[in-house]
Coordinates of C-alpha atoms and ligand atoms in Angstrom, one line a residue:
M6 CA 0.0 0.0 0.0
T7 CA 1.6 3.3 -1.1
T8 CA 1.2 6.4 1.0
T9 CA 1.5 9.7 -0.9
P10 CA 0.6 12.4 1.7
D11 CA 3.2 14.9 0.4
L12 CA 2.3 14.7 -3.3
Q13 CA -0.3 17.0 -4.9
T14 CA -3.4 15.2 -6.4
L15 CA -4.5 16.1 -9.9
S16 CA -7.6 17.8 -8.6
D17 CA -5.4 20.0 -6.2
F18 CA -3.1 20.7 -9.2
L19 CA -6.1 21.8 -11.4
D20 CA -7.3 24.0 -8.5
S21 CA -3.9 25.6 -8.3
Q22 CA -4.0 26.3 -12.1
R23 CA -7.4 28.0 -12.1
P24 CA -6.0 31.6 -11.8
H25 CA -3.8 30.9 -14.9
V26 CA -6.2 28.7 -17.0
A27 CA -9.7 30.3 -17.2
E28 CA -11.1 27.3 -19.0
L29 CA -10.8 25.2 -15.9
D30 CA -13.7 27.1 -14.5
Q31 CA -15.6 26.6 -17.7
G32 CA -15.8 22.8 -17.5
L33 CA -12.4 21.8 -18.8
D34 CA -11.7 20.1 -15.4
Q35 CA -14.8 18.0 -16.0
V36 CA -13.6 16.9 -19.4
L37 CA -10.2 15.9 -18.0
T38 CA -12.0 14.0 -15.2
A39 CA -14.1 12.1 -17.7
V40 CA -11.1 11.2 -19.8
L41 CA -9.3 9.9 -16.7
A42 CA -12.2 8.0 -15.5
A43 CA -12.1 6.0 -18.7
S44 CA -8.3 5.7 -18.6
R45 CA -8.5 4.2 -15.1
Q46 CA -10.8 1.4 -16.5
I47 CA -8.5 0.9 -19.5
S48 CA -5.5 0.7 -17.2
Y49 CA -7.3 -2.0 -15.1
D50 CA -8.4 -3.9 -18.2
L51 CA -4.8 -3.9 -19.6
Q52 CA -3.4 -5.0 -16.3
Q53 CA -5.8 -8.0 -16.3
G54 CA -4.6 -8.9 -19.8
A55 CA -5.3 -12.5 -20.8
L56 CA -7.0 -13.1 -17.4
A57 CA -9.9 -11.0 -18.6
G58 CA -10.1 -12.7 -22.0
I59 CA -9.7 -9.4 -23.8
L60 CA -6.5 -9.8 -25.7
G61 CA -6.3 -10.5 -29.4
S62 CA -8.2 -9.4 -32.4
A63 CA -11.8 -8.4 -32.5
D64 CA -12.0 -9.6 -36.2
T65 CA -13.3 -6.2 -37.2
D66 CA -11.7 -3.3 -39.1
N67 CA -11.8 0.4 -38.1
V68 CA -12.2 3.3 -40.4
Q69 CA -8.5 3.2 -41.2
G70 CA -8.9 -0.3 -42.5
E71 CA -6.9 -1.7 -39.6
V72 CA -7.8 -4.9 -37.8
Q73 CA -9.2 -3.8 -34.4
K74 CA -8.0 -5.4 -31.1
K75 CA -10.7 -6.3 -28.6
L76 CA -9.2 -3.6 -26.3
D77 CA -9.3 -1.0 -29.1
I78 CA -13.1 -1.3 -29.0
I79 CA -13.3 -1.6 -25.2
A80 CA -11.2 1.5 -24.7
N81 CA -13.1 3.4 -27.4
D82 CA -16.5 2.6 -25.9
S83 CA -15.2 3.5 -22.4
L84 CA -14.1 7.0 -23.5
I85 CA -17.2 7.6 -25.6
D86 CA -19.5 6.6 -22.6
A87 CA -17.6 8.8 -20.2
L88 CA -17.5 11.9 -22.5
K89 CA -21.2 11.5 -23.5
R90 CA -22.0 12.0 -19.8
C91 CA -19.8 15.1 -19.6
E92 CA -21.9 18.3 -20.2
P93 CA -19.1 20.6 -21.3
V94 CA -18.4 18.2 -24.3
A95 CA -20.1 19.5 -27.4
G96 CA -18.6 16.7 -29.6
M97 CA -16.0 14.1 -30.0
A98 CA -13.9 12.3 -32.6
S99 CA -12.1 9.0 -32.3
E100 CA -9.5 7.1 -34.4
E101 CA -12.0 4.2 -34.3
N102 CA -15.0 6.1 -35.6
D103 CA -15.5 7.3 -39.2
D104 CA -17.6 10.3 -38.3
C105 CA -17.6 12.6 -35.3
I106 CA -20.1 12.2 -32.4
A107 CA -22.2 15.3 -31.5
N108 CA -22.9 15.6 -27.8
N109 CA -24.3 18.5 -25.7
P110 CA -25.1 21.4 -28.1
A111 CA -24.4 23.8 -25.3
G112 CA -21.0 22.3 -24.6
R113 CA -17.8 24.3 -25.0
Y114 CA -15.2 21.6 -26.0
L115 CA -14.4 19.2 -28.7
V116 CA -12.5 16.1 -27.7
L117 CA -10.4 14.0 -30.1
F118 CA -8.7 10.8 -29.1
D119 CA -6.8 7.8 -30.1
P120 CA -8.2 5.4 -27.5
L121 CA -5.4 2.9 -27.6
D122 CA -2.3 4.0 -29.5
G123 CA 0.2 1.2 -30.1
S124 CA -2.4 -1.5 -29.9
S125 CA -0.3 -3.9 -32.0
N126 CA 1.9 -4.1 -28.8
I127 CA -0.9 -5.2 -26.5
D128 CA -0.6 -8.9 -27.2
V129 CA 3.1 -8.8 -26.4
N130 CA 2.6 -6.9 -23.2
M131 CA 4.4 -3.7 -24.3
S132 CA 3.4 -0.1 -23.4
V133 CA 0.4 1.5 -25.1
G134 CA -1.5 4.7 -24.4
T135 CA -4.5 6.9 -24.8
I136 CA -3.9 10.2 -26.6
F137 CA -6.3 13.1 -26.3
S138 CA -6.7 16.6 -27.7
I139 CA -9.2 19.3 -26.6
L140 CA -10.3 22.1 -29.0
P141 CA -12.8 25.0 -28.4
V142 CA -16.2 24.9 -30.1
T143 CA -16.2 27.6 -32.8
Q144 CA -19.4 26.8 -34.6
T145 CA -22.6 24.9 -33.8
P146 CA -24.3 22.6 -34.5
V147 CA -21.1 20.5 -34.3
T148 CA -20.2 18.8 -37.5
K149 CA -17.0 17.3 -38.8
E150 CA -15.9 20.7 -40.0
S151 CA -16.1 22.0 -36.4
F152 CA -13.0 20.0 -35.7
F153 CA -10.9 21.3 -38.6
Q154 CA -8.9 23.7 -36.5
P155 CA -5.1 23.9 -36.5
G156 CA -3.3 22.3 -33.6
S157 CA -2.3 25.7 -32.3
R158 CA -5.9 26.2 -31.2
Q159 CA -5.8 23.3 -28.7
I160 CA -6.8 24.3 -25.2
A161 CA -5.3 21.1 -23.6
A162 CA -3.7 17.8 -24.7
G163 CA -2.1 14.8 -23.2
Y164 CA -1.7 11.1 -23.0
V165 CA -2.1 8.3 -20.5
L166 CA 0.8 5.9 -20.8
Y167 CA -0.1 2.4 -19.7
G168 CA 3.4 1.1 -18.8
P169 CA 4.9 -0.4 -15.6
A170 CA 3.2 2.6 -14.0
T171 CA 0.1 4.4 -15.4
L172 CA 1.1 8.0 -16.1
L173 CA -0.9 11.1 -17.2
V174 CA 1.2 13.6 -19.1
L175 CA -0.8 16.8 -19.5
T176 CA -0.5 20.3 -20.8
L177 CA -3.0 23.1 -20.3
G178 CA -0.8 25.5 -22.4
N179 CA 1.5 26.5 -19.5
G180 CA 4.0 23.7 -19.4
V181 CA 3.9 19.8 -19.2
N182 CA 3.3 17.9 -16.0
V183 CA 3.3 14.2 -15.1
F184 CA 0.9 12.5 -12.8
T185 CA 1.3 8.9 -11.6
L186 CA -1.8 6.7 -10.8
D187 CA -2.0 5.3 -7.4
R188 CA -4.0 2.2 -8.2
D189 CA -5.0 1.5 -4.6
Q190 CA -6.6 5.0 -4.3
G191 CA -7.5 5.5 -7.9
E192 CA -5.8 8.9 -7.6
F193 CA -3.4 10.6 -10.0
Y194 CA -0.5 12.4 -8.1
L195 CA 1.8 15.1 -9.5
T196 CA 5.2 13.3 -9.8
A197 CA 7.1 15.6 -12.3
S198 CA 6.7 19.3 -13.1
Q199 CA 7.5 21.5 -16.1
L200 CA 9.3 18.9 -18.2
Q201 CA 12.0 20.4 -20.4
I202 CA 13.4 18.5 -23.5
P203 CA 17.2 18.9 -23.9
A204 CA 17.8 20.8 -27.2
D205 CA 20.6 18.4 -28.1
T206 CA 20.4 14.6 -28.2
Q207 CA 22.2 11.5 -29.3
E208 CA 19.1 9.3 -29.7
F209 CA 16.8 8.9 -32.7
A210 CA 13.6 6.9 -33.1
I211 CA 12.5 5.8 -36.5
N212 CA 11.3 2.5 -38.1
M213 CA 14.5 1.7 -40.1
S214 CA 12.7 -1.0 -42.2
N215 CA 11.2 1.8 -44.3
Q216 CA 14.6 3.3 -45.1
R217 CA 14.5 2.6 -48.8
H218 CA 11.2 4.5 -49.1
W219 CA 12.3 7.7 -47.4
E220 CA 12.8 11.0 -49.2
A221 CA 16.3 12.3 -49.6
P222 CA 16.4 14.7 -46.7
V223 CA 15.5 11.9 -44.2
Q224 CA 17.9 9.5 -45.9
R225 CA 20.6 12.2 -45.4
Y226 CA 19.8 12.9 -41.8
I227 CA 19.6 9.3 -40.7
S228 CA 22.8 8.3 -42.6
E229 CA 24.6 11.1 -40.8
C230 CA 23.4 9.8 -37.5
L231 CA 24.5 6.3 -38.4
A232 CA 28.0 7.6 -39.5
G233 CA 28.5 8.7 -35.9
K234 CA 31.8 10.1 -34.7
T235 CA 33.5 9.5 -38.1
G236 CA 30.8 11.5 -40.0
E237 CA 29.4 15.0 -40.4
R238 CA 27.8 15.0 -36.9
G239 CA 31.1 14.0 -35.1
K240 CA 29.2 12.1 -32.4
D241 CA 27.7 8.6 -32.1
F242 CA 23.9 8.1 -32.0
N243 CA 21.7 5.5 -30.3
M244 CA 18.4 4.2 -31.7
R245 CA 15.1 3.4 -30.0
W246 CA 11.8 2.3 -31.5
V247 CA 8.9 1.3 -29.3
A248 CA 6.3 1.2 -32.1
S249 CA 4.0 3.0 -29.7
M250 CA 4.1 6.7 -30.3
V251 CA 3.1 7.3 -26.7
G252 CA 6.2 5.3 -25.4
D253 CA 8.6 7.0 -27.8
V254 CA 7.3 10.5 -27.0
H255 CA 7.4 9.9 -23.3
R256 CA 11.0 8.9 -23.5
I257 CA 11.7 12.1 -25.5
L258 CA 9.9 14.2 -23.0
S259 CA 11.8 12.5 -20.2
R260 CA 15.4 12.6 -21.6
G261 CA 15.4 14.1 -25.1
G262 CA 15.6 12.5 -28.6
I263 CA 14.0 12.9 -32.0
F264 CA 11.0 10.8 -33.2
M265 CA 10.3 10.5 -36.9
Y266 CA 7.6 8.9 -38.9
P267 CA 8.3 10.7 -42.2
Y268 CA 6.4 10.6 -45.5
D269 CA 7.6 7.5 -47.4
L270 CA 7.1 6.3 -50.9
K271 CA 5.8 2.8 -49.7
D272 CA 2.3 4.2 -50.4
P273 CA 2.8 7.6 -52.1
K274 CA -0.9 8.4 -51.6
K275 CA -0.5 8.3 -47.8
A276 CA 0.9 11.6 -46.4
G277 CA 2.5 9.5 -43.6
R278 CA 1.3 6.9 -41.1
L279 CA 0.4 9.0 -38.1
R280 CA -2.9 11.0 -37.9
L281 CA -2.8 14.7 -37.5
M282 CA -5.9 15.4 -35.3
Y283 CA -5.5 12.9 -32.5
E284 CA -1.8 11.8 -32.6
A285 CA 0.5 14.5 -34.2
N286 CA -1.4 17.6 -32.9
P287 CA -1.6 16.6 -29.2
M288 CA 1.9 15.2 -29.1
S289 CA 3.3 18.3 -30.9
F290 CA 1.5 20.6 -28.4
L291 CA 3.2 18.7 -25.5
I292 CA 6.6 18.7 -27.2
E293 CA 6.5 22.4 -27.9
Q294 CA 5.3 23.1 -24.3
A295 CA 8.4 21.2 -23.1
G296 CA 10.7 23.3 -25.3
G297 CA 11.0 21.0 -28.2
Q298 CA 9.9 21.3 -31.9
A299 CA 7.5 19.4 -34.1
T300 CA 7.4 19.7 -37.9
T301 CA 6.3 17.8 -41.0
G302 CA 9.8 18.4 -42.3
R303 CA 8.4 21.3 -44.2
Q304 CA 6.1 23.2 -41.7
R305 CA 5.3 23.4 -38.0
I306 CA 2.7 20.7 -37.3
L307 CA 0.5 23.0 -35.1
D308 CA 0.1 25.4 -38.1
V309 CA -1.3 22.7 -40.4
Q310 CA -4.9 23.5 -41.4
P311 CA -6.9 20.2 -41.2
N312 CA -9.4 19.1 -43.9
D313 CA -10.2 15.7 -42.7
L314 CA -10.7 14.0 -39.3
H315 CA -8.4 11.1 -40.1
Q316 CA -5.8 12.8 -42.4
R317 CA -2.3 11.5 -42.0
I318 CA 0.8 13.7 -41.7
P319 CA 4.6 13.2 -41.6
V320 CA 6.0 13.7 -38.1
M321 CA 9.4 14.8 -36.9
L322 CA 9.4 15.9 -33.2
G323 CA 11.6 16.2 -30.2
S324 CA 14.9 18.0 -29.3
A325 CA 14.9 21.4 -31.0
V326 CA 18.5 21.2 -32.5
E327 CA 17.8 17.9 -34.3
V328 CA 14.3 18.8 -35.5
R329 CA 15.6 22.1 -36.9
L330 CA 18.5 20.3 -38.6
V331 CA 16.3 17.6 -40.4
T332 CA 13.7 20.3 -41.3
S333 CA 16.5 22.5 -42.8
Y334 CA 17.5 19.5 -45.0
H335 CA 14.0 19.7 -46.5
G336 CA 14.9 23.1 -47.8
Ligands
LIG170 P1 -0.9 0.7 -33.9 O1 -1.8 1.5 -33.0 O2 -1.5 0.1 -35.1 O3 0.0 -0.2 -33.1 O4 0.1 1.8 -34.5 C1 0.9 2.6 -33.6 C2 1.4 3.8 -34.4 O5 0.3 4.5 -34.9 C3 2.3 4.6 -33.5 O6 1.9 4.6 -32.2 C4 3.7 4.1 -33.7 O7 4.7 5.1 -33.6 C5 3.6 3.6 -35.2 O8 2.3 3.3 -35.4 C6 4.4 2.4 -35.4 O9 4.4 2.1 -36.8 P2 5.2 0.8 -37.3 O10 4.4 -0.4 -36.9 O11 5.2 1.0 -38.8 O12 6.6 0.9 -36.7

């Protein structure tokens, strides 16, 4: 049984932020509470694993044409149920649903989420996460077009990382803070404040198996990293690839690094693998709030004007020096 008397609870933290984040008194705190209520259930289900008979495929496809895991559906349903009961939520959009879901017409917020990012890792017991992004309502009634706002308009964003510990990593637009779930109490406690990503790094994260499909600037950047001390960069690099964006981004927020899922010619029609609205935008908001940078290689991700809920985007994010360098190679 852990005792955490000297740590601040999430609700105490949110109270301390009210003078700085007006939206907290406009129901934003209720939205976060709803997301976390679902996340606690997802964390419990994941921890049960095979014992709960919820691993493996659901033998259904999502809107992306990807085979859904049973837990993809369970996590998605849990988040939708929790947000439907949350009055400040005017509408929501999920990776698992083709269209958006309108909710309270008087609500102030739009919530987008990837309910279980990295789900191909579930059956091998590796870290996965829930990613969420919160936008203001700018037009009613809520339609798909209501969500087409650049990432710079986000009010809050974060992820819940289901790892050895369950962590909430959150930004309200004034820095990035980490909260650890005390399972016994069902309470999130502030365990790291105002994360700062080192500008320099010697660690890159990319799926090397796609190398032959990359554009020249990415080929150049990675080959310089691989050349190490003997090459242009004059230093050796290490590589990591979790294949769960939440895991890779958390490592970068914790100790620096650069994460890349660039455009590749494997399927020229696809702009990249990752989705703008509920993966790239929330993660880019967190990265910038922690002093890092996030681009497509050619423009700041948070400036991209969306035109589809599920549009894909090339992603390069993390330590500012490295993101600036690889972006400069794109001319
Ligand atoms: P899944 O949710 O299908 O496992 O995809 C995870 C992801 O969208 C992102 O979290 C990873 O960074 C990336 O895909 C891994 O892609 P590769 O499987 O091509 O390495």
